[in-house]
Amino acid sequence: MAKENVNELVDKLTLFDDDLMSRVFDNNIEATELMLRIILGRNINVISVIGQDEIKSHEVGGRNITLDVHAIDVNGDEIDIEVQGNSAGAHIRRARYHSSMVDSKMLDEGQEFRQLKDSYIIFIYKHDKFRKGLPVYHIDRYIRETEELFDDGSHIIYVNGNYKGNDEIGQLMNDFRQTDSDKIHYAALAKGVKHFKDTEKGREQMCEAVEKYAKEYAVKEKMISVKNLMENMKLTVDQALNALGIQGDERKTIINQLQNRN
């Protein structure tokens, strides 16, 4: 990808893009506490925050997940914050899977179930997931017959990224939509975005991330084409790759990925 194209893509990034968002919040306790205070409506004392933190499945061949932002508060509660721009990635069963994966790593052998800490799975969705016009949607478990809260410590929250209210969360979502750090209201967010867009070191990191993503996306698209040829035309892997003219490292990568999925 040409350098000018990469720079153009970086210019267009907002906090709704996970490559930028995860870097802005990585090890940034001030910005993370600000965001969580606004979304959860209470002060949160964060002791650790990691961007792009991978959690591996315990099952061989099971699906791993990478948390955009993984925070732990002073009580030991686990918080996963995801940004999502499309409906496919914001499916409600994804929230269920993330919740189960985060929970699965909390207890060591021999620990009692009552020692399980609270978990928060927060999706900041670029649109209004449930189309009710609310800024935030809290998903909790209830006892159906009594309508009492089943307080098991599991919390799933969707934030309406399209919300434009004249309040803190409206301002936060407005900041998430900004491409220019100078137009971001909250200083902790503006500082992070400015670093990755307007400083030489930060800009270089973002350009590398965008280039890497572009290459991975191109390989993914070619792999889909290979699979379609194999399924529809009954071709072997090599025949499909030859038909598409895919050679070299891309060929090896696609073969390895297809083998790992089988």
Short mmCIF file of C-alpha atoms in Angstrom, two decimals:
data_model
loop_
_atom_site.label_atom_id
_atom_site.label_comp_id
_atom_site.label_asym_id
_atom_site.label_seq_id
_atom_site.Cartn_x
_atom_site.Cartn_y
_atom_site.Cartn_z
CA MET A 1 0.00 0.00 0.00
CA ALA A 2 1.34 3.43 -0.96
CA LYS A 3 2.56 5.64 1.91
CA GLU A 4 0.14 8.45 1.02
CA ASN A 5 -2.79 6.01 1.13
CA VAL A 6 -1.71 4.75 4.56
CA ASN A 7 -1.46 8.31 5.89
CA GLU A 8 -4.89 9.11 4.49
CA LEU A 9 -6.38 6.13 6.30
CA VAL A 10 -4.68 7.14 9.56
CA ASP A 11 -6.13 10.65 9.19
CA LYS A 12 -9.63 9.15 9.02
CA LEU A 13 -9.27 6.94 12.10
CA THR A 14 -11.50 7.62 15.10
CA LEU A 15 -11.85 5.95 18.48
CA PHE A 16 -14.45 3.69 16.86
CA ASP A 17 -11.52 2.02 15.05
CA ASP A 18 -10.06 -0.61 17.36
CA ASP A 19 -6.50 -0.12 16.10
CA LEU A 20 -6.53 3.47 17.38
CA MET A 21 -8.80 2.93 20.37
CA SER A 22 -6.81 0.04 21.85
CA ARG A 23 -3.57 2.03 21.57
CA VAL A 24 -5.02 5.20 23.10
CA PHE A 25 -6.28 3.28 26.15
CA ASP A 26 -3.36 0.85 26.51
CA ASN A 27 -1.76 1.52 29.94
CA ASN A 28 -3.77 4.76 30.03
CA ILE A 29 -5.47 4.54 33.41
CA GLU A 30 -6.66 8.16 33.36
CA ALA A 31 -8.52 7.79 30.06
CA THR A 32 -9.91 4.38 31.03
CA GLU A 33 -11.24 5.60 34.37
CA LEU A 34 -12.84 8.59 32.63
CA MET A 35 -14.60 6.39 30.08
CA LEU A 36 -15.79 3.88 32.66
CA ARG A 37 -17.04 6.57 35.03
CA ILE A 38 -19.21 8.03 32.28
CA ILE A 39 -20.52 4.67 31.01
CA LEU A 40 -21.07 3.01 34.41
CA GLY A 41 -22.17 6.18 36.20
CA ARG A 42 -19.76 5.78 39.13
CA ASN A 43 -16.10 6.21 39.93
CA ILE A 44 -13.86 3.27 38.99
CA ASN A 45 -10.32 2.83 40.32
CA VAL A 46 -8.45 0.98 37.59
CA ILE A 47 -5.19 -0.75 38.49
CA SER A 48 -4.38 -2.30 35.10
CA VAL A 49 -5.37 -1.72 31.48
CA ILE A 50 -4.09 -3.50 28.39
CA GLY A 51 -4.97 -2.90 24.75
CA GLN A 52 -5.39 -5.86 22.38
CA ASP A 53 -5.15 -8.51 25.10
CA GLU A 54 -5.65 -12.05 23.81
CA ILE A 55 -7.50 -14.70 25.81
CA LYS A 56 -6.92 -18.22 24.51
CA SER A 57 -9.59 -20.89 24.50
CA HIS A 58 -8.98 -23.90 26.75
CA GLU A 59 -10.25 -26.17 23.97
CA VAL A 60 -7.89 -27.37 21.24
CA GLY A 61 -9.07 -25.61 18.09
CA GLY A 62 -11.40 -23.39 20.14
CA ARG A 63 -11.91 -19.77 19.25
CA ASN A 64 -9.63 -17.24 20.96
CA ILE A 65 -10.68 -13.65 21.54
CA THR A 66 -8.70 -10.41 21.60
CA LEU A 67 -10.04 -7.74 23.93
CA ASP A 68 -9.78 -4.20 22.55
CA VAL A 69 -9.31 -2.90 26.09
CA HIS A 70 -8.92 -5.17 29.11
CA ALA A 71 -9.09 -3.40 32.46
CA ILE A 72 -9.02 -4.61 36.07
CA ASP A 73 -10.27 -2.44 38.89
CA VAL A 74 -9.13 -2.23 42.51
CA ASN A 75 -11.72 -4.88 43.52
CA GLY A 76 -10.41 -7.37 40.99
CA ASP A 77 -13.42 -6.97 38.69
CA GLU A 78 -12.63 -7.71 35.04
CA ILE A 79 -13.73 -5.22 32.38
CA ASP A 80 -13.70 -5.85 28.62
CA ILE A 81 -14.38 -2.81 26.43
CA GLU A 82 -15.00 -3.37 22.71
CA VAL A 83 -15.60 -0.88 19.93
CA GLN A 84 -17.64 -2.09 17.00
CA GLY A 85 -18.58 -0.44 13.73
CA ASN A 86 -20.72 -3.11 12.07
CA SER A 87 -23.71 -5.20 13.09
CA ALA A 88 -22.06 -8.58 12.48
CA GLY A 89 -19.38 -7.94 15.08
CA ALA A 90 -21.91 -6.67 17.63
CA HIS A 91 -24.07 -9.82 17.68
CA ILE A 92 -25.52 -10.45 21.14
CA ARG A 93 -24.02 -13.97 21.23
CA ARG A 94 -20.57 -12.43 20.90
CA ALA A 95 -21.21 -10.66 24.19
CA ARG A 96 -22.16 -14.00 25.75
CA TYR A 97 -18.96 -15.62 24.46
CA HIS A 98 -16.75 -12.78 25.65
CA SER A 99 -18.39 -12.95 29.08
CA SER A 100 -17.75 -16.70 29.36
CA MET A 101 -14.13 -16.36 28.22
CA VAL A 102 -13.39 -13.57 30.70
CA ASP A 103 -15.02 -15.56 33.53
CA SER A 104 -13.12 -18.74 32.65
CA LYS A 105 -9.74 -17.22 33.57
CA MET A 106 -10.72 -15.75 36.92
CA LEU A 107 -10.51 -18.76 39.23
CA ASP A 108 -7.48 -20.85 40.03
CA GLU A 109 -7.67 -24.53 40.90
CA GLY A 110 -9.32 -25.03 44.28
CA GLN A 111 -10.91 -21.58 44.51
CA GLU A 112 -14.56 -21.38 45.54
CA PHE A 113 -17.13 -20.20 42.99
CA ARG A 114 -18.17 -17.44 45.38
CA GLN A 115 -14.71 -15.94 44.90
CA LEU A 116 -15.53 -15.19 41.26
CA LYS A 117 -15.30 -11.42 40.73
CA ASP A 118 -17.75 -9.32 38.74
CA SER A 119 -17.21 -9.04 34.99
CA TYR A 120 -18.25 -6.23 32.66
CA ILE A 121 -18.50 -6.70 28.90
CA ILE A 122 -18.99 -3.27 27.32
CA PHE A 123 -19.70 -2.84 23.62
CA ILE A 124 -19.40 0.70 22.32
CA TYR A 125 -21.34 0.22 19.10
CA LYS A 126 -21.09 2.89 16.41
CA HIS A 127 -24.86 2.74 15.88
CA ASP A 128 -27.89 2.29 18.12
CA LYS A 129 -27.90 -1.50 18.64
CA PHE A 130 -31.46 -1.74 19.95
CA ARG A 131 -32.86 1.34 18.14
CA LYS A 132 -34.58 2.79 21.20
CA GLY A 133 -32.66 6.06 21.31
CA LEU A 134 -31.17 5.38 24.74
CA PRO A 135 -27.52 6.20 25.47
CA VAL A 136 -26.79 2.92 27.27
CA TYR A 137 -28.44 -0.50 27.47
CA HIS A 138 -27.73 -2.70 30.52
CA ILE A 139 -28.26 -6.43 30.08
CA ASP A 140 -28.69 -8.31 33.36
CA ARG A 141 -30.16 -11.67 34.36
CA TYR A 142 -33.53 -11.80 36.12
CA ILE A 143 -35.66 -14.50 37.73
CA ARG A 144 -38.54 -14.65 35.28
CA GLU A 145 -41.25 -15.63 37.77
CA THR A 146 -40.45 -12.98 40.37
CA GLU A 147 -38.78 -10.31 38.17
CA GLU A 148 -36.00 -10.09 40.79
CA LEU A 149 -32.41 -9.45 39.76
CA PHE A 150 -30.29 -12.62 39.56
CA ASP A 151 -27.15 -10.95 40.85
CA ASP A 152 -24.43 -13.31 39.64
CA GLY A 153 -21.96 -10.50 38.95
CA SER A 154 -22.16 -10.76 35.15
CA HIS A 155 -22.82 -7.46 33.37
CA ILE A 156 -23.22 -6.80 29.63
CA ILE A 157 -23.56 -3.21 28.47
CA TYR A 158 -24.14 -1.74 25.01
CA VAL A 159 -23.34 1.94 24.46
CA ASN A 160 -25.16 3.78 21.68
CA GLY A 161 -22.36 5.36 19.65
CA ASN A 162 -24.89 7.38 17.68
CA TYR A 163 -26.21 9.06 20.82
CA LYS A 164 -25.93 12.86 20.62
CA GLY A 165 -27.43 13.97 23.92
CA ASN A 166 -26.28 17.08 25.77
CA ASP A 167 -24.71 15.15 28.63
CA GLU A 168 -21.43 13.42 29.48
CA ILE A 169 -22.07 10.28 27.49
CA GLY A 170 -23.24 12.35 24.52
CA GLN A 171 -19.97 14.28 24.73
CA LEU A 172 -17.99 11.03 25.04
CA MET A 173 -19.59 9.58 21.92
CA ASN A 174 -18.99 12.86 20.09
CA ASP A 175 -15.30 12.53 21.01
CA PHE A 176 -15.28 8.96 19.70
CA ARG A 177 -16.49 10.24 16.31
CA GLN A 178 -13.77 12.89 15.93
CA THR A 179 -10.85 12.45 13.54
CA ASP A 180 -9.11 15.63 14.78
CA SER A 181 -7.65 15.52 18.31
CA ASP A 182 -8.12 19.29 18.63
CA LYS A 183 -11.90 18.77 18.45
CA ILE A 184 -11.98 16.20 21.26
CA HIS A 185 -13.49 17.58 24.47
CA TYR A 186 -12.00 15.27 27.11
CA ALA A 187 -8.30 16.05 27.57
CA ALA A 188 -7.27 12.47 28.43
CA LEU A 189 -8.72 11.25 25.12
CA ALA A 190 -7.43 14.19 23.09
CA LYS A 191 -3.90 13.63 24.40
CA GLY A 192 -3.94 9.94 23.40
CA VAL A 193 -5.35 10.55 19.93
CA LYS A 194 -2.92 13.42 19.34
CA HIS A 195 0.04 11.19 20.20
CA PHE A 196 -0.88 8.51 17.67
CA LYS A 197 -1.86 10.93 14.91
CA ASP A 198 0.33 14.01 15.33
CA THR A 199 3.65 12.86 16.80
CA GLU A 200 6.31 11.17 14.71
CA LYS A 201 6.61 8.08 16.93
CA GLY A 202 2.87 7.59 17.40
CA ARG A 203 2.10 8.23 13.74
CA GLU A 204 4.68 5.65 12.71
CA GLN A 205 3.06 3.05 14.99
CA MET A 206 -0.38 3.75 13.53
CA CYS A 207 0.89 3.56 9.95
CA GLU A 208 2.48 0.18 10.70
CA ALA A 209 -0.78 -1.05 12.24
CA VAL A 210 -2.83 0.11 9.24
CA GLU A 211 -0.42 -1.51 6.78
CA LYS A 212 -0.49 -4.76 8.74
CA TYR A 213 -4.29 -4.73 8.82
CA ALA A 214 -4.48 -4.01 5.07
CA LYS A 215 -2.21 -6.97 4.33
CA GLU A 216 -4.18 -9.29 6.62
CA TYR A 217 -7.46 -8.14 5.08
CA ALA A 218 -6.14 -8.76 1.56
CA VAL A 219 -5.05 -12.29 2.52
CA LYS A 220 -8.43 -12.92 4.16
CA GLU A 221 -10.28 -11.84 0.99
CA LYS A 222 -8.09 -14.10 -1.16
CA MET A 223 -8.63 -17.00 1.23
CA ILE A 224 -12.40 -16.56 0.86
CA SER A 225 -12.00 -16.66 -2.93
CA VAL A 226 -9.92 -19.83 -2.66
CA LYS A 227 -12.54 -21.49 -0.46
CA ASN A 228 -15.32 -20.50 -2.84
CA LEU A 229 -13.47 -22.03 -5.79
CA MET A 230 -12.81 -25.21 -3.82
CA GLU A 231 -16.46 -25.55 -2.78
CA ASN A 232 -18.17 -24.43 -6.00
CA MET A 233 -15.76 -25.75 -8.59
CA LYS A 234 -14.57 -28.77 -6.59
CA LEU A 235 -10.93 -27.72 -6.96
CA THR A 236 -8.04 -28.71 -4.73
CA VAL A 237 -6.22 -26.04 -2.71
CA ASP A 238 -3.37 -25.94 -5.22
CA GLN A 239 -5.73 -25.75 -8.19
CA ALA A 240 -7.67 -22.87 -6.63
CA LEU A 241 -4.47 -20.99 -5.74
CA ASN A 242 -3.13 -21.49 -9.26
CA ALA A 243 -6.39 -20.30 -10.80
CA LEU A 244 -6.13 -17.07 -8.79
CA GLY A 245 -2.41 -16.68 -9.46
CA ILE A 246 -1.51 -16.67 -5.77
CA GLN A 247 2.15 -17.46 -5.14
CA GLY A 248 4.95 -16.90 -2.63
CA ASP A 249 4.36 -16.02 1.02
CA GLU A 250 0.65 -15.32 0.46
CA ARG A 251 0.22 -18.85 -0.89
CA LYS A 252 1.95 -20.37 2.15
CA THR A 253 -0.10 -18.22 4.55
CA ILE A 254 -3.41 -19.21 2.95
CA ILE A 255 -2.50 -22.91 2.91
CA ASN A 256 -1.52 -22.78 6.60
CA GLN A 257 -4.69 -20.95 7.60
CA LEU A 258 -6.90 -23.37 5.69
CA GLN A 259 -5.14 -26.34 7.28
CA ASN A 260 -5.52 -24.88 10.78
CA ARG A 261 -9.26 -24.50 10.24
CA ASN A 262 -9.74 -28.12 9.25
#
